[in-house]
């Protein structure tokens, strides 16, 4: 792909060149953890949090069985009617929480990968980790005839195995952005062919089930799905946030990061594993959902004008994008039961075209 080239010449580089770091430093404890807060980043984070709460409120109160905010609160606190309790706690809340957690996981995963690779195409759906998860799920559906839980486990194993293959292909060459993206795109194409082959070997019913999973959906998601991805996010997000400062230094270049006292190889490896694990868990719960991991970090970069990767705003942006997409397919296209992957895929395709054109024009300037 001519738009993807290494440093000399043009490259699809999502993260802008790091600027002079500004903001207020907040220290926690005597000589302990220190945080640098930028006013614009804080403002964007708060606005995204407010937007997320609004989207969740609209999702919980609207639909075929409309509810008031008071009825929703009553159902959540155990004081609602039987009908409201069923609609909120069995149907709507698990689905919206799954959307929020999956969107946040994909947003952080994409932000880490794009920062590590310094490339706009450095997201798990482009590099091939989600296709690897799809292979694992299809093997369980078509070959092993497994349950939904087994399908999720297969998807998780497939995503992690794909990351291992990509890592092995990079041994001796370093985890550099250009190599990672190009090798990832090649592995993704190979895995897509494997997916197609598996579907051709399936029965009609198995092919239908596989195709429904491959689109990416939040339909029929229960508390076990929300709990699974919520637990994964609770375990993986804190270390990612703790390492975000080192990630910003790695983004400046290996020589600069090393001079600043960062162990570049170790930092890259840990963050790479966290990114892959987040994408794999998200895909295991909902199936492959395109666009979120690609766009959320870049939209946040433009809004915050941050000199760093801004992982927390990227998580909130991913959550908002997926929650809004799911709300749209539920309300605008009702009574049709469209999977959310159709909406994110359509918007993502347009966004990717715009991204390629924009970066191509920048490379000529």
PDB file of C-alpha atoms in Angstrom, residues 90-331:
ATOM      1  CA  UNK A  90     -32.370  -8.150  32.121  1.00  0.00           C
ATOM      2  CA  UNK A  91     -32.568  -6.515  28.693  1.00  0.00           C
ATOM      3  CA  UNK A  92     -31.121  -3.026  28.554  1.00  0.00           C
ATOM      4  CA  UNK A  93     -28.512  -2.619  31.295  1.00  0.00           C
ATOM      5  CA  UNK A  94     -26.362  -5.658  30.383  1.00  0.00           C
ATOM      6  CA  UNK A  95     -26.391  -4.581  26.733  1.00  0.00           C
ATOM      7  CA  UNK A  96     -25.434  -0.950  27.342  1.00  0.00           C
ATOM      8  CA  UNK A  97     -22.734  -1.900  29.858  1.00  0.00           C
ATOM      9  CA  UNK A  98     -21.306  -4.406  27.394  1.00  0.00           C
ATOM     10  CA  UNK A  99     -21.249  -1.661  24.740  1.00  0.00           C
ATOM     11  CA  UNK A 100     -19.528   0.773  27.113  1.00  0.00           C
ATOM     12  CA  UNK A 101     -16.897  -1.717  28.278  1.00  0.00           C
ATOM     13  CA  UNK A 102     -16.187  -3.106  24.787  1.00  0.00           C
ATOM     14  CA  UNK A 103     -15.946   0.403  23.314  1.00  0.00           C
ATOM     15  CA  UNK A 104     -13.567   1.472  26.084  1.00  0.00           C
ATOM     16  CA  UNK A 105     -11.404  -1.635  25.590  1.00  0.00           C
ATOM     17  CA  UNK A 106     -11.190  -1.065  21.842  1.00  0.00           C
ATOM     18  CA  UNK A 107     -10.463   2.651  22.293  1.00  0.00           C
ATOM     19  CA  UNK A 108      -7.541   1.979  24.630  1.00  0.00           C
ATOM     20  CA  UNK A 109      -6.271  -0.902  22.493  1.00  0.00           C
ATOM     21  CA  UNK A 110      -6.242   1.290  19.396  1.00  0.00           C
ATOM     22  CA  UNK A 111      -4.637   4.209  21.237  1.00  0.00           C
ATOM     23  CA  UNK A 112      -1.783   2.040  22.501  1.00  0.00           C
ATOM     24  CA  UNK A 113      -1.125   0.408  19.125  1.00  0.00           C
ATOM     25  CA  UNK A 114      -1.254   3.678  17.210  1.00  0.00           C
ATOM     26  CA  UNK A 115       1.139   5.249  19.680  1.00  0.00           C
ATOM     27  CA  UNK A 116       3.547   2.288  19.596  1.00  0.00           C
ATOM     28  CA  UNK A 117       3.546   2.126  15.798  1.00  0.00           C
ATOM     29  CA  UNK A 118       3.202   5.897  15.253  1.00  0.00           C
ATOM     30  CA  UNK A 119       0.835   4.973  12.460  1.00  0.00           C
ATOM     31  CA  UNK A 120      -2.842   5.734  11.851  1.00  0.00           C
ATOM     32  CA  UNK A 121      -3.430   2.167  10.684  1.00  0.00           C
ATOM     33  CA  UNK A 122      -2.062   0.712  13.909  1.00  0.00           C
ATOM     34  CA  UNK A 123      -5.328  -0.674  15.235  1.00  0.00           C
ATOM     35  CA  UNK A 124      -6.253  -4.289  16.077  1.00  0.00           C
ATOM     36  CA  UNK A 125      -8.848  -4.581  13.304  1.00  0.00           C
ATOM     37  CA  UNK A 126      -6.343  -3.470  10.638  1.00  0.00           C
ATOM     38  CA  UNK A 127      -3.323  -5.378  11.942  1.00  0.00           C
ATOM     39  CA  UNK A 128      -5.302  -8.612  12.168  1.00  0.00           C
ATOM     40  CA  UNK A 129      -5.849  -9.382  15.843  1.00  0.00           C
ATOM     41  CA  UNK A 130      -9.630  -9.300  15.457  1.00  0.00           C
ATOM     42  CA  UNK A 131      -9.422 -11.600  12.426  1.00  0.00           C
ATOM     43  CA  UNK A 132      -7.367 -13.952  14.580  1.00  0.00           C
ATOM     44  CA  UNK A 133     -10.131 -13.897  17.175  1.00  0.00           C
ATOM     45  CA  UNK A 134     -12.605 -14.627  14.401  1.00  0.00           C
ATOM     46  CA  UNK A 135     -10.628 -17.695  13.338  1.00  0.00           C
ATOM     47  CA  UNK A 136     -10.669 -19.003  16.897  1.00  0.00           C
ATOM     48  CA  UNK A 137     -14.413 -18.470  17.161  1.00  0.00           C
ATOM     49  CA  UNK A 138     -15.137 -20.080  13.792  1.00  0.00           C
ATOM     50  CA  UNK A 139     -13.111 -23.158  14.695  1.00  0.00           C
ATOM     51  CA  UNK A 140     -15.264 -23.574  17.807  1.00  0.00           C
ATOM     52  CA  UNK A 141     -18.522 -22.962  15.893  1.00  0.00           C
ATOM     53  CA  UNK A 142     -17.833 -25.084  12.821  1.00  0.00           C
ATOM     54  CA  UNK A 143     -15.333 -27.724  13.907  1.00  0.00           C
ATOM     55  CA  UNK A 144     -15.957 -28.180  17.634  1.00  0.00           C
ATOM     56  CA  UNK A 145     -19.674 -27.193  17.713  1.00  0.00           C
ATOM     57  CA  UNK A 146     -19.108 -25.410  21.014  1.00  0.00           C
ATOM     58  CA  UNK A 147     -21.323 -23.286  23.243  1.00  0.00           C
ATOM     59  CA  UNK A 148     -21.339 -19.488  23.465  1.00  0.00           C
ATOM     60  CA  UNK A 149     -18.849 -19.600  26.319  1.00  0.00           C
ATOM     61  CA  UNK A 150     -16.544 -21.862  24.324  1.00  0.00           C
ATOM     62  CA  UNK A 151     -16.878 -19.542  21.311  1.00  0.00           C
ATOM     63  CA  UNK A 152     -15.727 -16.620  23.473  1.00  0.00           C
ATOM     64  CA  UNK A 153     -12.782 -18.641  24.776  1.00  0.00           C
ATOM     65  CA  UNK A 154     -11.876 -19.669  21.222  1.00  0.00           C
ATOM     66  CA  UNK A 155     -11.966 -16.038  20.088  1.00  0.00           C
ATOM     67  CA  UNK A 156      -9.721 -15.015  22.963  1.00  0.00           C
ATOM     68  CA  UNK A 157      -7.203 -17.761  22.167  1.00  0.00           C
ATOM     69  CA  UNK A 158      -7.285 -16.883  18.460  1.00  0.00           C
ATOM     70  CA  UNK A 159      -6.532 -13.212  19.098  1.00  0.00           C
ATOM     71  CA  UNK A 160      -3.668 -13.931  21.473  1.00  0.00           C
ATOM     72  CA  UNK A 161      -2.239 -16.601  19.133  1.00  0.00           C
ATOM     73  CA  UNK A 162      -2.285 -14.123  16.251  1.00  0.00           C
ATOM     74  CA  UNK A 163      -0.386 -11.586  18.341  1.00  0.00           C
ATOM     75  CA  UNK A 164       2.166 -14.275  19.169  1.00  0.00           C
ATOM     76  CA  UNK A 165       2.629 -15.095  15.480  1.00  0.00           C
ATOM     77  CA  UNK A 166       3.111 -11.414  14.619  1.00  0.00           C
ATOM     78  CA  UNK A 167       5.593 -11.076  17.488  1.00  0.00           C
ATOM     79  CA  UNK A 168       7.568 -14.112  16.296  1.00  0.00           C
ATOM     80  CA  UNK A 169       7.720 -12.654  12.797  1.00  0.00           C
ATOM     81  CA  UNK A 170       9.183  -9.481  14.295  1.00  0.00           C
ATOM     82  CA  UNK A 171      11.893 -11.208  16.360  1.00  0.00           C
ATOM     83  CA  UNK A 172      15.281  -9.749  15.543  1.00  0.00           C
ATOM     84  CA  UNK A 173      13.707  -6.808  13.726  1.00  0.00           C
ATOM     85  CA  UNK A 174      12.267  -4.910  16.671  1.00  0.00           C
ATOM     86  CA  UNK A 175       8.689  -3.894  17.419  1.00  0.00           C
ATOM     87  CA  UNK A 176       8.813  -0.981  14.976  1.00  0.00           C
ATOM     88  CA  UNK A 177       5.676   0.653  13.636  1.00  0.00           C
ATOM     89  CA  UNK A 178       6.198   0.184   9.912  1.00  0.00           C
ATOM     90  CA  UNK A 179       7.137  -3.502  10.191  1.00  0.00           C
ATOM     91  CA  UNK A 180       4.330  -4.245  12.644  1.00  0.00           C
ATOM     92  CA  UNK A 181       1.656  -2.668  10.454  1.00  0.00           C
ATOM     93  CA  UNK A 182       2.845  -4.283   7.213  1.00  0.00           C
ATOM     94  CA  UNK A 183       3.286  -7.739   8.762  1.00  0.00           C
ATOM     95  CA  UNK A 184      -0.041  -7.355  10.563  1.00  0.00           C
ATOM     96  CA  UNK A 185      -1.862  -6.471   7.341  1.00  0.00           C
ATOM     97  CA  UNK A 186      -0.369  -9.539   5.664  1.00  0.00           C
ATOM     98  CA  UNK A 187      -1.351 -11.813   8.557  1.00  0.00           C
ATOM     99  CA  UNK A 188      -4.841 -10.261   8.554  1.00  0.00           C
ATOM    100  CA  UNK A 189      -5.297 -11.056   4.860  1.00  0.00           C
ATOM    101  CA  UNK A 190      -4.198 -14.651   5.457  1.00  0.00           C
ATOM    102  CA  UNK A 191      -6.588 -15.045   8.377  1.00  0.00           C
ATOM    103  CA  UNK A 192      -9.445 -13.592   6.346  1.00  0.00           C
ATOM    104  CA  UNK A 193      -8.851 -16.311   3.764  1.00  0.00           C
ATOM    105  CA  UNK A 194      -8.910 -18.934   6.536  1.00  0.00           C
ATOM    106  CA  UNK A 195     -12.243 -17.532   7.759  1.00  0.00           C
ATOM    107  CA  UNK A 196     -13.715 -17.785   4.271  1.00  0.00           C
ATOM    108  CA  UNK A 197     -12.501 -21.357   3.923  1.00  0.00           C
ATOM    109  CA  UNK A 198     -14.010 -22.380   7.261  1.00  0.00           C
ATOM    110  CA  UNK A 199     -17.387 -20.943   6.290  1.00  0.00           C
ATOM    111  CA  UNK A 200     -17.368 -22.872   2.986  1.00  0.00           C
ATOM    112  CA  UNK A 201     -16.903 -26.096   4.980  1.00  0.00           C
ATOM    113  CA  UNK A 202     -19.812 -25.352   7.328  1.00  0.00           C
ATOM    114  CA  UNK A 203     -23.411 -26.484   7.192  1.00  0.00           C
ATOM    115  CA  UNK A 204     -26.066 -23.896   6.397  1.00  0.00           C
ATOM    116  CA  UNK A 205     -26.982 -23.439  10.069  1.00  0.00           C
ATOM    117  CA  UNK A 206     -23.338 -23.214  11.139  1.00  0.00           C
ATOM    118  CA  UNK A 207     -22.625 -20.696   8.380  1.00  0.00           C
ATOM    119  CA  UNK A 208     -25.529 -18.549   9.548  1.00  0.00           C
ATOM    120  CA  UNK A 209     -24.308 -18.628  13.135  1.00  0.00           C
ATOM    121  CA  UNK A 210     -20.756 -17.860  12.057  1.00  0.00           C
ATOM    122  CA  UNK A 211     -21.814 -14.979   9.818  1.00  0.00           C
ATOM    123  CA  UNK A 212     -23.920 -13.462  12.588  1.00  0.00           C
ATOM    124  CA  UNK A 213     -20.933 -13.566  14.928  1.00  0.00           C
ATOM    125  CA  UNK A 214     -18.531 -12.158  12.332  1.00  0.00           C
ATOM    126  CA  UNK A 215     -20.596  -8.993  11.843  1.00  0.00           C
ATOM    127  CA  UNK A 216     -20.286  -8.005  15.497  1.00  0.00           C
ATOM    128  CA  UNK A 217     -23.399  -7.629  17.614  1.00  0.00           C
ATOM    129  CA  UNK A 218     -24.590  -6.534  21.042  1.00  0.00           C
ATOM    130  CA  UNK A 219     -27.889  -8.373  20.744  1.00  0.00           C
ATOM    131  CA  UNK A 220     -28.842 -10.839  23.503  1.00  0.00           C
ATOM    132  CA  UNK A 221     -25.919  -9.808  25.661  1.00  0.00           C
ATOM    133  CA  UNK A 222     -26.359 -10.831  29.284  1.00  0.00           C
ATOM    134  CA  UNK A 223     -24.724  -9.955  32.579  1.00  0.00           C
ATOM    135  CA  UNK A 224     -22.090 -12.639  32.060  1.00  0.00           C
ATOM    136  CA  UNK A 225     -20.885 -10.793  28.941  1.00  0.00           C
ATOM    137  CA  UNK A 226     -20.836  -7.415  30.696  1.00  0.00           C
ATOM    138  CA  UNK A 227     -19.081  -8.908  33.719  1.00  0.00           C
ATOM    139  CA  UNK A 228     -16.447 -10.658  31.595  1.00  0.00           C
ATOM    140  CA  UNK A 229     -15.371  -7.606  29.620  1.00  0.00           C
ATOM    141  CA  UNK A 230     -15.759  -5.375  32.701  1.00  0.00           C
ATOM    142  CA  UNK A 231     -13.374  -7.588  34.662  1.00  0.00           C
ATOM    143  CA  UNK A 232     -10.879  -7.621  31.789  1.00  0.00           C
ATOM    144  CA  UNK A 233     -11.022  -3.836  31.620  1.00  0.00           C
ATOM    145  CA  UNK A 234     -10.591  -3.518  35.392  1.00  0.00           C
ATOM    146  CA  UNK A 235      -7.455  -5.674  35.262  1.00  0.00           C
ATOM    147  CA  UNK A 236      -5.833  -4.289  32.093  1.00  0.00           C
ATOM    148  CA  UNK A 237      -6.715  -0.575  32.120  1.00  0.00           C
ATOM    149  CA  UNK A 238      -4.876   0.475  35.324  1.00  0.00           C
ATOM    150  CA  UNK A 239      -1.432  -0.771  34.196  1.00  0.00           C
ATOM    151  CA  UNK A 240      -2.014   0.829  30.799  1.00  0.00           C
ATOM    152  CA  UNK A 241      -2.753   4.176  32.473  1.00  0.00           C
ATOM    153  CA  UNK A 242       0.270   3.835  34.731  1.00  0.00           C
ATOM    154  CA  UNK A 243       2.481   3.255  31.698  1.00  0.00           C
ATOM    155  CA  UNK A 244       0.918   6.035  29.602  1.00  0.00           C
ATOM    156  CA  UNK A 245       3.664   8.505  30.540  1.00  0.00           C
ATOM    157  CA  UNK A 246       6.341   6.050  29.367  1.00  0.00           C
ATOM    158  CA  UNK A 247       4.282   5.443  26.229  1.00  0.00           C
ATOM    159  CA  UNK A 248       4.382   9.171  25.480  1.00  0.00           C
ATOM    160  CA  UNK A 249       8.175   9.099  25.822  1.00  0.00           C
ATOM    161  CA  UNK A 250       8.481   6.025  23.570  1.00  0.00           C
ATOM    162  CA  UNK A 251       6.461   7.963  21.016  1.00  0.00           C
ATOM    163  CA  UNK A 252       9.274  10.522  20.873  1.00  0.00           C
ATOM    164  CA  UNK A 253      11.694   7.877  19.596  1.00  0.00           C
ATOM    165  CA  UNK A 254      13.831   5.137  21.099  1.00  0.00           C
ATOM    166  CA  UNK A 255      16.896   7.315  21.640  1.00  0.00           C
ATOM    167  CA  UNK A 256      14.951  10.063  23.416  1.00  0.00           C
ATOM    168  CA  UNK A 257      12.987   7.595  25.546  1.00  0.00           C
ATOM    169  CA  UNK A 258      16.162   5.749  26.569  1.00  0.00           C
ATOM    170  CA  UNK A 259      17.842   9.021  27.481  1.00  0.00           C
ATOM    171  CA  UNK A 260      14.846   9.809  29.695  1.00  0.00           C
ATOM    172  CA  UNK A 261      15.325   6.534  31.563  1.00  0.00           C
ATOM    173  CA  UNK A 262      12.635   4.414  29.862  1.00  0.00           C
ATOM    174  CA  UNK A 263      13.308   0.721  29.187  1.00  0.00           C
ATOM    175  CA  UNK A 264      11.930   0.868  25.652  1.00  0.00           C
ATOM    176  CA  UNK A 265      11.769  -2.843  24.822  1.00  0.00           C
ATOM    177  CA  UNK A 266      10.092  -3.800  28.091  1.00  0.00           C
ATOM    178  CA  UNK A 267       7.613  -0.925  27.885  1.00  0.00           C
ATOM    179  CA  UNK A 268       6.692  -1.745  24.290  1.00  0.00           C
ATOM    180  CA  UNK A 269       6.217  -5.440  25.065  1.00  0.00           C
ATOM    181  CA  UNK A 270       4.006  -4.884  28.114  1.00  0.00           C
ATOM    182  CA  UNK A 271       1.827  -2.323  26.375  1.00  0.00           C
ATOM    183  CA  UNK A 272       1.614  -4.480  23.246  1.00  0.00           C
ATOM    184  CA  UNK A 273       0.347  -7.415  25.336  1.00  0.00           C
ATOM    185  CA  UNK A 274      -2.195  -5.181  27.103  1.00  0.00           C
ATOM    186  CA  UNK A 275      -3.447  -3.826  23.775  1.00  0.00           C
ATOM    187  CA  UNK A 276      -3.833  -7.278  22.253  1.00  0.00           C
ATOM    188  CA  UNK A 277      -5.543  -8.664  25.353  1.00  0.00           C
ATOM    189  CA  UNK A 278      -8.068  -5.788  25.414  1.00  0.00           C
ATOM    190  CA  UNK A 279      -8.919  -6.299  21.739  1.00  0.00           C
ATOM    191  CA  UNK A 280      -9.159 -10.068  22.167  1.00  0.00           C
ATOM    192  CA  UNK A 281     -11.497  -9.861  25.163  1.00  0.00           C
ATOM    193  CA  UNK A 282     -13.687  -7.285  23.398  1.00  0.00           C
ATOM    194  CA  UNK A 283     -13.916  -9.415  20.261  1.00  0.00           C
ATOM    195  CA  UNK A 284     -14.625 -12.531  22.306  1.00  0.00           C
ATOM    196  CA  UNK A 285     -17.681 -10.846  23.848  1.00  0.00           C
ATOM    197  CA  UNK A 286     -19.273  -9.190  20.804  1.00  0.00           C
ATOM    198  CA  UNK A 287     -17.495 -10.451  17.708  1.00  0.00           C
ATOM    199  CA  UNK A 288     -15.332  -8.202  15.501  1.00  0.00           C
ATOM    200  CA  UNK A 289     -16.516  -4.582  15.675  1.00  0.00           C
ATOM    201  CA  UNK A 290     -14.713  -2.352  13.208  1.00  0.00           C
ATOM    202  CA  UNK A 291     -13.915   1.384  13.301  1.00  0.00           C
ATOM    203  CA  UNK A 292     -13.923   1.984  17.082  1.00  0.00           C
ATOM    204  CA  UNK A 293     -10.275   1.104  17.752  1.00  0.00           C
ATOM    205  CA  UNK A 294      -9.235   2.914  14.567  1.00  0.00           C
ATOM    206  CA  UNK A 295     -11.112   6.176  15.038  1.00  0.00           C
ATOM    207  CA  UNK A 296     -11.547   6.766  18.779  1.00  0.00           C
ATOM    208  CA  UNK A 297      -7.854   7.546  19.527  1.00  0.00           C
ATOM    209  CA  UNK A 298      -7.516   9.851  16.532  1.00  0.00           C
ATOM    210  CA  UNK A 299     -10.695  11.796  17.304  1.00  0.00           C
ATOM    211  CA  UNK A 300      -9.444  12.251  20.877  1.00  0.00           C
ATOM    212  CA  UNK A 301      -6.046  13.463  19.632  1.00  0.00           C
ATOM    213  CA  UNK A 302      -7.735  16.127  17.567  1.00  0.00           C
ATOM    214  CA  UNK A 303     -10.030  17.205  20.402  1.00  0.00           C
ATOM    215  CA  UNK A 304      -7.449  17.306  23.189  1.00  0.00           C
ATOM    216  CA  UNK A 305      -4.442  18.367  21.088  1.00  0.00           C
ATOM    217  CA  UNK A 306      -2.546  16.250  23.581  1.00  0.00           C
ATOM    218  CA  UNK A 307       1.171  15.598  23.341  1.00  0.00           C
ATOM    219  CA  UNK A 308       0.587  12.081  24.751  1.00  0.00           C
ATOM    220  CA  UNK A 309      -1.615   9.105  23.898  1.00  0.00           C
ATOM    221  CA  UNK A 310      -4.544  10.216  26.188  1.00  0.00           C
ATOM    222  CA  UNK A 311      -5.692   6.696  27.067  1.00  0.00           C
ATOM    223  CA  UNK A 312      -8.547   7.635  29.419  1.00  0.00           C
ATOM    224  CA  UNK A 313     -10.228  10.010  26.917  1.00  0.00           C
ATOM    225  CA  UNK A 314      -9.715   7.353  24.226  1.00  0.00           C
ATOM    226  CA  UNK A 315     -11.523   4.820  26.426  1.00  0.00           C
ATOM    227  CA  UNK A 316     -14.438   7.211  26.955  1.00  0.00           C
ATOM    228  CA  UNK A 317     -14.550   8.101  23.262  1.00  0.00           C
ATOM    229  CA  UNK A 318     -14.651   4.416  22.302  1.00  0.00           C
ATOM    230  CA  UNK A 319     -17.447   3.836  24.822  1.00  0.00           C
ATOM    231  CA  UNK A 320     -19.451   6.801  23.494  1.00  0.00           C
ATOM    232  CA  UNK A 321     -19.001   5.814  19.842  1.00  0.00           C
ATOM    233  CA  UNK A 322     -20.117   2.222  20.378  1.00  0.00           C
ATOM    234  CA  UNK A 323     -22.995   3.163  22.704  1.00  0.00           C
ATOM    235  CA  UNK A 324     -24.267   5.756  20.206  1.00  0.00           C
ATOM    236  CA  UNK A 325     -23.907   3.309  17.297  1.00  0.00           C
ATOM    237  CA  UNK A 326     -25.892   0.679  19.182  1.00  0.00           C
ATOM    238  CA  UNK A 327     -28.569   3.205  20.131  1.00  0.00           C
ATOM    239  CA  UNK A 328     -28.915   4.208  16.474  1.00  0.00           C
ATOM    240  CA  UNK A 329     -29.319   0.654  15.166  1.00  0.00           C
ATOM    241  CA  UNK A 330     -31.859  -0.077  17.921  1.00  0.00           C
ATOM    242  CA  UNK A 331     -34.035   3.000  17.556  1.00  0.00           C
TER     243      UNK A 331
END
